[in-house]
mmCIF file of C-alpha atoms in Angstrom:
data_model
loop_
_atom_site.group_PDB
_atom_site.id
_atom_site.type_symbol
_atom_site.label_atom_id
_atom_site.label_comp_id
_atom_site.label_asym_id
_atom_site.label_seq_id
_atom_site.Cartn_x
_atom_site.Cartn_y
_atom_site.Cartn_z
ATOM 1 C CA UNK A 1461 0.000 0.000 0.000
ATOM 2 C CA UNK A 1462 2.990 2.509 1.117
ATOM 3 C CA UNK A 1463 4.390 1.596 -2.310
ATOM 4 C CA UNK A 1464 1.432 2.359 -4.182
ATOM 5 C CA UNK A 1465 1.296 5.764 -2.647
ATOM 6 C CA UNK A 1466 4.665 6.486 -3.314
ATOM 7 C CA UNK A 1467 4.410 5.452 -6.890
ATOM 8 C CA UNK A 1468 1.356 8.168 -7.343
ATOM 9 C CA UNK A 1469 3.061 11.039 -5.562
ATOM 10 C CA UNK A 1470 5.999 10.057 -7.086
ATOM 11 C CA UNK A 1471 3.753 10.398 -10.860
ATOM 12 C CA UNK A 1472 2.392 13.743 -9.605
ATOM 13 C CA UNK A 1473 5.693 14.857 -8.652
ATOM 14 C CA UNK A 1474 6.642 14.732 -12.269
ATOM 15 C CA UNK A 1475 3.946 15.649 -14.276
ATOM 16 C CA UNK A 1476 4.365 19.035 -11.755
ATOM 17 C CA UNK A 1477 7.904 19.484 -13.083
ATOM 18 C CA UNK A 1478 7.169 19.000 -16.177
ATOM 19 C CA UNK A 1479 4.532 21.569 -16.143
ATOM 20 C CA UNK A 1480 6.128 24.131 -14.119
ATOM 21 C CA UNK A 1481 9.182 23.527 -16.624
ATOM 22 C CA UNK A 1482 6.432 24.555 -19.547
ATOM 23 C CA UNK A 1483 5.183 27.255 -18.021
ATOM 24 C CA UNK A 1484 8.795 28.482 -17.122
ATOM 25 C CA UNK A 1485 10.117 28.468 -20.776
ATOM 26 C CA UNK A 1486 6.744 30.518 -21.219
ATOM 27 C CA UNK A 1487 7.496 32.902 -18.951
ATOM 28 C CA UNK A 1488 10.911 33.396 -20.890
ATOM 29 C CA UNK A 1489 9.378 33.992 -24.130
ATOM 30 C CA UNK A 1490 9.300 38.073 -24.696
ATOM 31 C CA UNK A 1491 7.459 40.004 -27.377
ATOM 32 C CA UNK A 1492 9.277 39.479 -31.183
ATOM 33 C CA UNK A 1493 9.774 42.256 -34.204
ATOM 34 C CA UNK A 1494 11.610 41.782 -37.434
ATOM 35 C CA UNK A 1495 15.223 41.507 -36.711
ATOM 36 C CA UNK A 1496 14.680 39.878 -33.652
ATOM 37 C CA UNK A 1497 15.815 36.064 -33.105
ATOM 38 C CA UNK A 1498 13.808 33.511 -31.981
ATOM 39 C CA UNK A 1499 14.533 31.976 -28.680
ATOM 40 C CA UNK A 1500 14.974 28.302 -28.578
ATOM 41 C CA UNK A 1501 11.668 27.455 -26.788
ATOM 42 C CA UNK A 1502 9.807 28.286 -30.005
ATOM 43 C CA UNK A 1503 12.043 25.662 -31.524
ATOM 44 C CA UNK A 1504 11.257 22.993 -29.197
ATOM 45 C CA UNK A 1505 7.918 23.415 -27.036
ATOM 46 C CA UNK A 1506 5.450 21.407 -28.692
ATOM 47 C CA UNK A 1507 2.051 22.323 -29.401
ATOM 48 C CA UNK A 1508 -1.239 20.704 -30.005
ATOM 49 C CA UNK A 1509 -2.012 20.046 -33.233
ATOM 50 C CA UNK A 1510 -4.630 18.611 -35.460
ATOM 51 C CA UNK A 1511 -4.326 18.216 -39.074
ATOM 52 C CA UNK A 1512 -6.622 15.400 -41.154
ATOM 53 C CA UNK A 1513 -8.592 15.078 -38.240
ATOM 54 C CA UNK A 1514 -6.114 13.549 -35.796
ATOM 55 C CA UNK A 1515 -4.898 15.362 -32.854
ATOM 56 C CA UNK A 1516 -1.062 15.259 -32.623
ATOM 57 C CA UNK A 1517 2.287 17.469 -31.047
ATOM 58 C CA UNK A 1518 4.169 19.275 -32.675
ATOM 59 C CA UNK A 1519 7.813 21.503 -32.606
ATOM 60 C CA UNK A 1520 9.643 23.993 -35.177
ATOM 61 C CA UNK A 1521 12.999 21.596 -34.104
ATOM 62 C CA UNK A 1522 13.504 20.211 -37.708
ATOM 63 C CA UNK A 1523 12.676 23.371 -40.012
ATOM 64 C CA UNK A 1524 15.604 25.592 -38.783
ATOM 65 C CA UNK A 1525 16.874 26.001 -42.230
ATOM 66 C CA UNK A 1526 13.484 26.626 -44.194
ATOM 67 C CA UNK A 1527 11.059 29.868 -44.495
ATOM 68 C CA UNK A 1528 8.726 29.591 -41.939
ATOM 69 C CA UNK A 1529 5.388 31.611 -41.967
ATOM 70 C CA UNK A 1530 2.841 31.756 -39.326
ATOM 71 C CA UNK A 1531 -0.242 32.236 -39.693
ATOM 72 C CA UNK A 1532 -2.710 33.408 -36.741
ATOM 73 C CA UNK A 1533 -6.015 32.860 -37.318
ATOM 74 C CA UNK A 1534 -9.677 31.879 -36.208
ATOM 75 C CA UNK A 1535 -12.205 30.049 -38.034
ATOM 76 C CA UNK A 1536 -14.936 33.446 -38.095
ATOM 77 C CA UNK A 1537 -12.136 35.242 -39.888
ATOM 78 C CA UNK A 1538 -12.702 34.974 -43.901
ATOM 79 C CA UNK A 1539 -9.961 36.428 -44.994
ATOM 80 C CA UNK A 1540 -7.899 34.021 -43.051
ATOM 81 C CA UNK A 1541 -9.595 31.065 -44.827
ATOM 82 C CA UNK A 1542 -9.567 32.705 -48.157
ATOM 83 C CA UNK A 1543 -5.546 32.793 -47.814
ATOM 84 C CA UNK A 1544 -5.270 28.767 -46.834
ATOM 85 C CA UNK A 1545 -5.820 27.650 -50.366
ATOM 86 C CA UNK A 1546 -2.060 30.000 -51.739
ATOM 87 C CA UNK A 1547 -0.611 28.473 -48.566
ATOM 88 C CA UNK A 1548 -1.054 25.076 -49.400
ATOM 89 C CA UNK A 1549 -0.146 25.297 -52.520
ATOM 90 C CA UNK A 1550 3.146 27.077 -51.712
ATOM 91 C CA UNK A 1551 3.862 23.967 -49.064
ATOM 92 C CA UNK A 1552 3.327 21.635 -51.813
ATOM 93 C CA UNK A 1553 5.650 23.282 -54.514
ATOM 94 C CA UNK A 1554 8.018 24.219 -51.704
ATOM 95 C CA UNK A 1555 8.127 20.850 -49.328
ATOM 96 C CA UNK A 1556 12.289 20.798 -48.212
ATOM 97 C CA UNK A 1557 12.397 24.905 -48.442
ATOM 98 C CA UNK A 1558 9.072 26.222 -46.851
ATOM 99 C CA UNK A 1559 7.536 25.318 -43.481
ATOM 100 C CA UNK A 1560 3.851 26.999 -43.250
ATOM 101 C CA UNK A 1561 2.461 26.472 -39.614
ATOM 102 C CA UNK A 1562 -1.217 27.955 -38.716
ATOM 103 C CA UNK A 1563 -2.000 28.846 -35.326
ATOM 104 C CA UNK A 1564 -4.892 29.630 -33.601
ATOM 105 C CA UNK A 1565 -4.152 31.047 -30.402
ATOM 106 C CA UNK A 1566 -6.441 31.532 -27.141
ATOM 107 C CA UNK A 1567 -8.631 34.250 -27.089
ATOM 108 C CA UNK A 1568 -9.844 34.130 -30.745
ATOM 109 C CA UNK A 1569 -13.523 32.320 -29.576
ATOM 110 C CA UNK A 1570 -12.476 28.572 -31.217
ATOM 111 C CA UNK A 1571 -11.487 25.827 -28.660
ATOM 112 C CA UNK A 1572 -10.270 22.435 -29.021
ATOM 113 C CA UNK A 1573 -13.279 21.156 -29.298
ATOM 114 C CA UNK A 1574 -14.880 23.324 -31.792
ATOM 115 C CA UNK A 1575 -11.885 23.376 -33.887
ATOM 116 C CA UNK A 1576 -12.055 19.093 -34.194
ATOM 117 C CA UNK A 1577 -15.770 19.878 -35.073
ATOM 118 C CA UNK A 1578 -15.287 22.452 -37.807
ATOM 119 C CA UNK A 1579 -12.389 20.059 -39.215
ATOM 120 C CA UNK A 1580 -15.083 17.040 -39.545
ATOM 121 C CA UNK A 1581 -16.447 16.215 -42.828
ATOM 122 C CA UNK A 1582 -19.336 18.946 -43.214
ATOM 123 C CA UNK A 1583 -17.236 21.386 -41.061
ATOM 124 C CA UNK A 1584 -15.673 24.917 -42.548
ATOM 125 C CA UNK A 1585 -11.675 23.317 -42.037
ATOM 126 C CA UNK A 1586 -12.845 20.073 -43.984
ATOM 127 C CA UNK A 1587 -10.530 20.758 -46.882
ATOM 128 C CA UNK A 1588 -7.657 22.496 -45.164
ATOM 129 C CA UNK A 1589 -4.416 19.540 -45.810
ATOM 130 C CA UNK A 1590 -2.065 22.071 -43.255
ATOM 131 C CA UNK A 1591 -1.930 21.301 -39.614
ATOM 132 C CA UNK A 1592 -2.730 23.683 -37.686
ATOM 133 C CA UNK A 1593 -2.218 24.378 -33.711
ATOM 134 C CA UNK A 1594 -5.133 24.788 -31.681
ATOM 135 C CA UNK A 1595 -5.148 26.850 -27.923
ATOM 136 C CA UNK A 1596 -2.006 28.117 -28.903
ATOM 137 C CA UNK A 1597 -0.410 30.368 -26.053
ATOM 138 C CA UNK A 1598 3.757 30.035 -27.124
ATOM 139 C CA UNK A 1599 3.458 31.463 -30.578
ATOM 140 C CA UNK A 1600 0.717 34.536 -28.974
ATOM 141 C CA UNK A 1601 3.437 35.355 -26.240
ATOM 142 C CA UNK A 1602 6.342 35.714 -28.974
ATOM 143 C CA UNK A 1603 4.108 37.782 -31.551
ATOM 144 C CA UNK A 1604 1.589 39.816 -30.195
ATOM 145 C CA UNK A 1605 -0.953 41.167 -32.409
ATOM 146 C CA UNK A 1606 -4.816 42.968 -32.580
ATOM 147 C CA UNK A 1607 -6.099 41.739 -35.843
ATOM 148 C CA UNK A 1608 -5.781 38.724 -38.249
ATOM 149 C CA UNK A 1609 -4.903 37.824 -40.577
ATOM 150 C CA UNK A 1610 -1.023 37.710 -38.754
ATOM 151 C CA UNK A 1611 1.569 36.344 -41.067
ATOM 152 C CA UNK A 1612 5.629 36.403 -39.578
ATOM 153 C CA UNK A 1613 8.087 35.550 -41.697
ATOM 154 C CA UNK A 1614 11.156 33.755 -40.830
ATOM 155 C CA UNK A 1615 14.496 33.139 -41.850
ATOM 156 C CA UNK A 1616 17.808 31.360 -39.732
ATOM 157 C CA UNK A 1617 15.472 31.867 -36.986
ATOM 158 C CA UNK A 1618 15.309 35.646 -37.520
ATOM 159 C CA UNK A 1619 11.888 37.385 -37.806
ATOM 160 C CA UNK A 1620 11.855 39.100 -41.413
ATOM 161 C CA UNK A 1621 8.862 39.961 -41.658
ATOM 162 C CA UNK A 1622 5.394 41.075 -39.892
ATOM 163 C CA UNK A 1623 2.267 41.829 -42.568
ATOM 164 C CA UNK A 1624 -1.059 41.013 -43.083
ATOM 165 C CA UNK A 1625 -2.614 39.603 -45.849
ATOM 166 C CA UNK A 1626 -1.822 42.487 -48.714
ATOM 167 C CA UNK A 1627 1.518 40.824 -48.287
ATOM 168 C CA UNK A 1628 0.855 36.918 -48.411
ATOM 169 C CA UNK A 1629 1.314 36.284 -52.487
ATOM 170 C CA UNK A 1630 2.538 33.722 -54.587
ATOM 171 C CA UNK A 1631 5.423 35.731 -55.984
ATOM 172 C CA UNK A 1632 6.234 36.792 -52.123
ATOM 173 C CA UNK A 1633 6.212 33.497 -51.181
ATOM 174 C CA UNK A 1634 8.319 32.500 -53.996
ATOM 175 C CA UNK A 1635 10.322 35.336 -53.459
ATOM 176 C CA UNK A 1636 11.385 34.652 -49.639
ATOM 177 C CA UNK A 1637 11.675 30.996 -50.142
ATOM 178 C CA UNK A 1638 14.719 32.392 -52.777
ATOM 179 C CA UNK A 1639 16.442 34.228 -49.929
ATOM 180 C CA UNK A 1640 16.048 31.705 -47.567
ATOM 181 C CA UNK A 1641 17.992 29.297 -49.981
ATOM 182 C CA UNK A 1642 20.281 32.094 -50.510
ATOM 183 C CA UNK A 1643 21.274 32.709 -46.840
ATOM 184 C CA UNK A 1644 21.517 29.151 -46.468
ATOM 185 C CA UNK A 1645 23.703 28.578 -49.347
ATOM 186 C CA UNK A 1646 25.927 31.952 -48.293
ATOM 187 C CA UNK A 1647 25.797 30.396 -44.221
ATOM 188 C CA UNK A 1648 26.979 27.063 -45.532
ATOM 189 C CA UNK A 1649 29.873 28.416 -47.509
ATOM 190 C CA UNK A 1650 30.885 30.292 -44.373
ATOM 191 C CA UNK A 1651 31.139 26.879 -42.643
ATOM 192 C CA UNK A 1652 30.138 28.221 -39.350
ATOM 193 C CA UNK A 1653 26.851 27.555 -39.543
ATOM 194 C CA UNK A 1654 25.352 24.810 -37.374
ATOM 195 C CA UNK A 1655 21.873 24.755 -36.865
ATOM 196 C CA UNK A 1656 21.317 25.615 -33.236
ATOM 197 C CA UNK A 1657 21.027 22.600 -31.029
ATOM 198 C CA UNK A 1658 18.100 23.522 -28.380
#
């Protein structure tokens, strides 16, 4: 019986430190604008995603070297759904060079739940192929923002961009994944670059 006890406040014990660990790496995170570099916790904290339907985590960790855009959205906004169609596209002509992630932070109305509904068969997300993050509070903390459509840009894990939708073309797209290759190629020939363990 004393074993069994110890076993469970032994389980709390971690899933405490674990959390507290979380929220710690969140407390770290501080506001973003282009130039700035991305801490390390928005490499690695995973989030919750769903994408076809199934719930899954998720982290940045592999896609150091490509353009990443984020999206912030909700599922009310229209012009953010109107833009999902270019995106996909661009992450199917771009796979090893462009990284799209859409997140859909607290405080926009959707939940979890509502989210998984509206990504069901008859639902408004049925066609979108892109995962997408759900309850997200990491990326929110890092890039603050009023309205959305919210698109940030990034490149070597530096913030190059912050625009809205005018912005969020095909021949933008195409045009940033060009200078991402191009600061990777001119970082490689450098040989110092070595993408940040975190």
């Amino acid at each position: 019986m004393k074993k069994n006890i110890f076993c469970v406040l032994w389980l709390l014990c971690s899933m405490c430190s674990g959390l507290f660990a979380q929220d710690k790496n969140l407390d770290a995170i501080a506001p973003l604008y282009v130039g700035g570099k991305l801490p390390g916790a928005l490499f690695t904290l995973e989030s919750k995603v769903l994408q076809g339907g199934k719930l899954s985590s998720a982290s940045l960790r592999g896609d150091f070297n490509k353009l990443i855009i984020i999206d912030f959205w909700a599922s009310w906004c229209g012009s953010c759904l109107k833009k999902f169609p270019l995106l996909e596209k661009m992450q199917e002509k771009f796979p090893d060079d462009l990284k799209v992630l859409l997140v859909n932070s607290l405080g926009t109305g959707d939940t979890g739940a509502s989210l998984i509904a509206k990504a069901g068969p008859d639902g408004v997300l049925a066609g979108v192929g892109l995962p997408f993050v759900m309850e997200d509070e990491l990326f929110l903390k890092a890039f603050p923002h009023r309205a959305i459509p919210h698109y940030v840009w990034i490149i070597g894990g530096e913030v190059e961009g912050i625009t809205s939708s005018d912005f969020l073309t095909e021949e933008n797209v195409v045009m940033m994944v060009e200078r991402n290759r191009k600061h990777v190629q001119t970082v490689s020939k450098l040989k110092r670059f070595k993408e940040p363990r975190y």
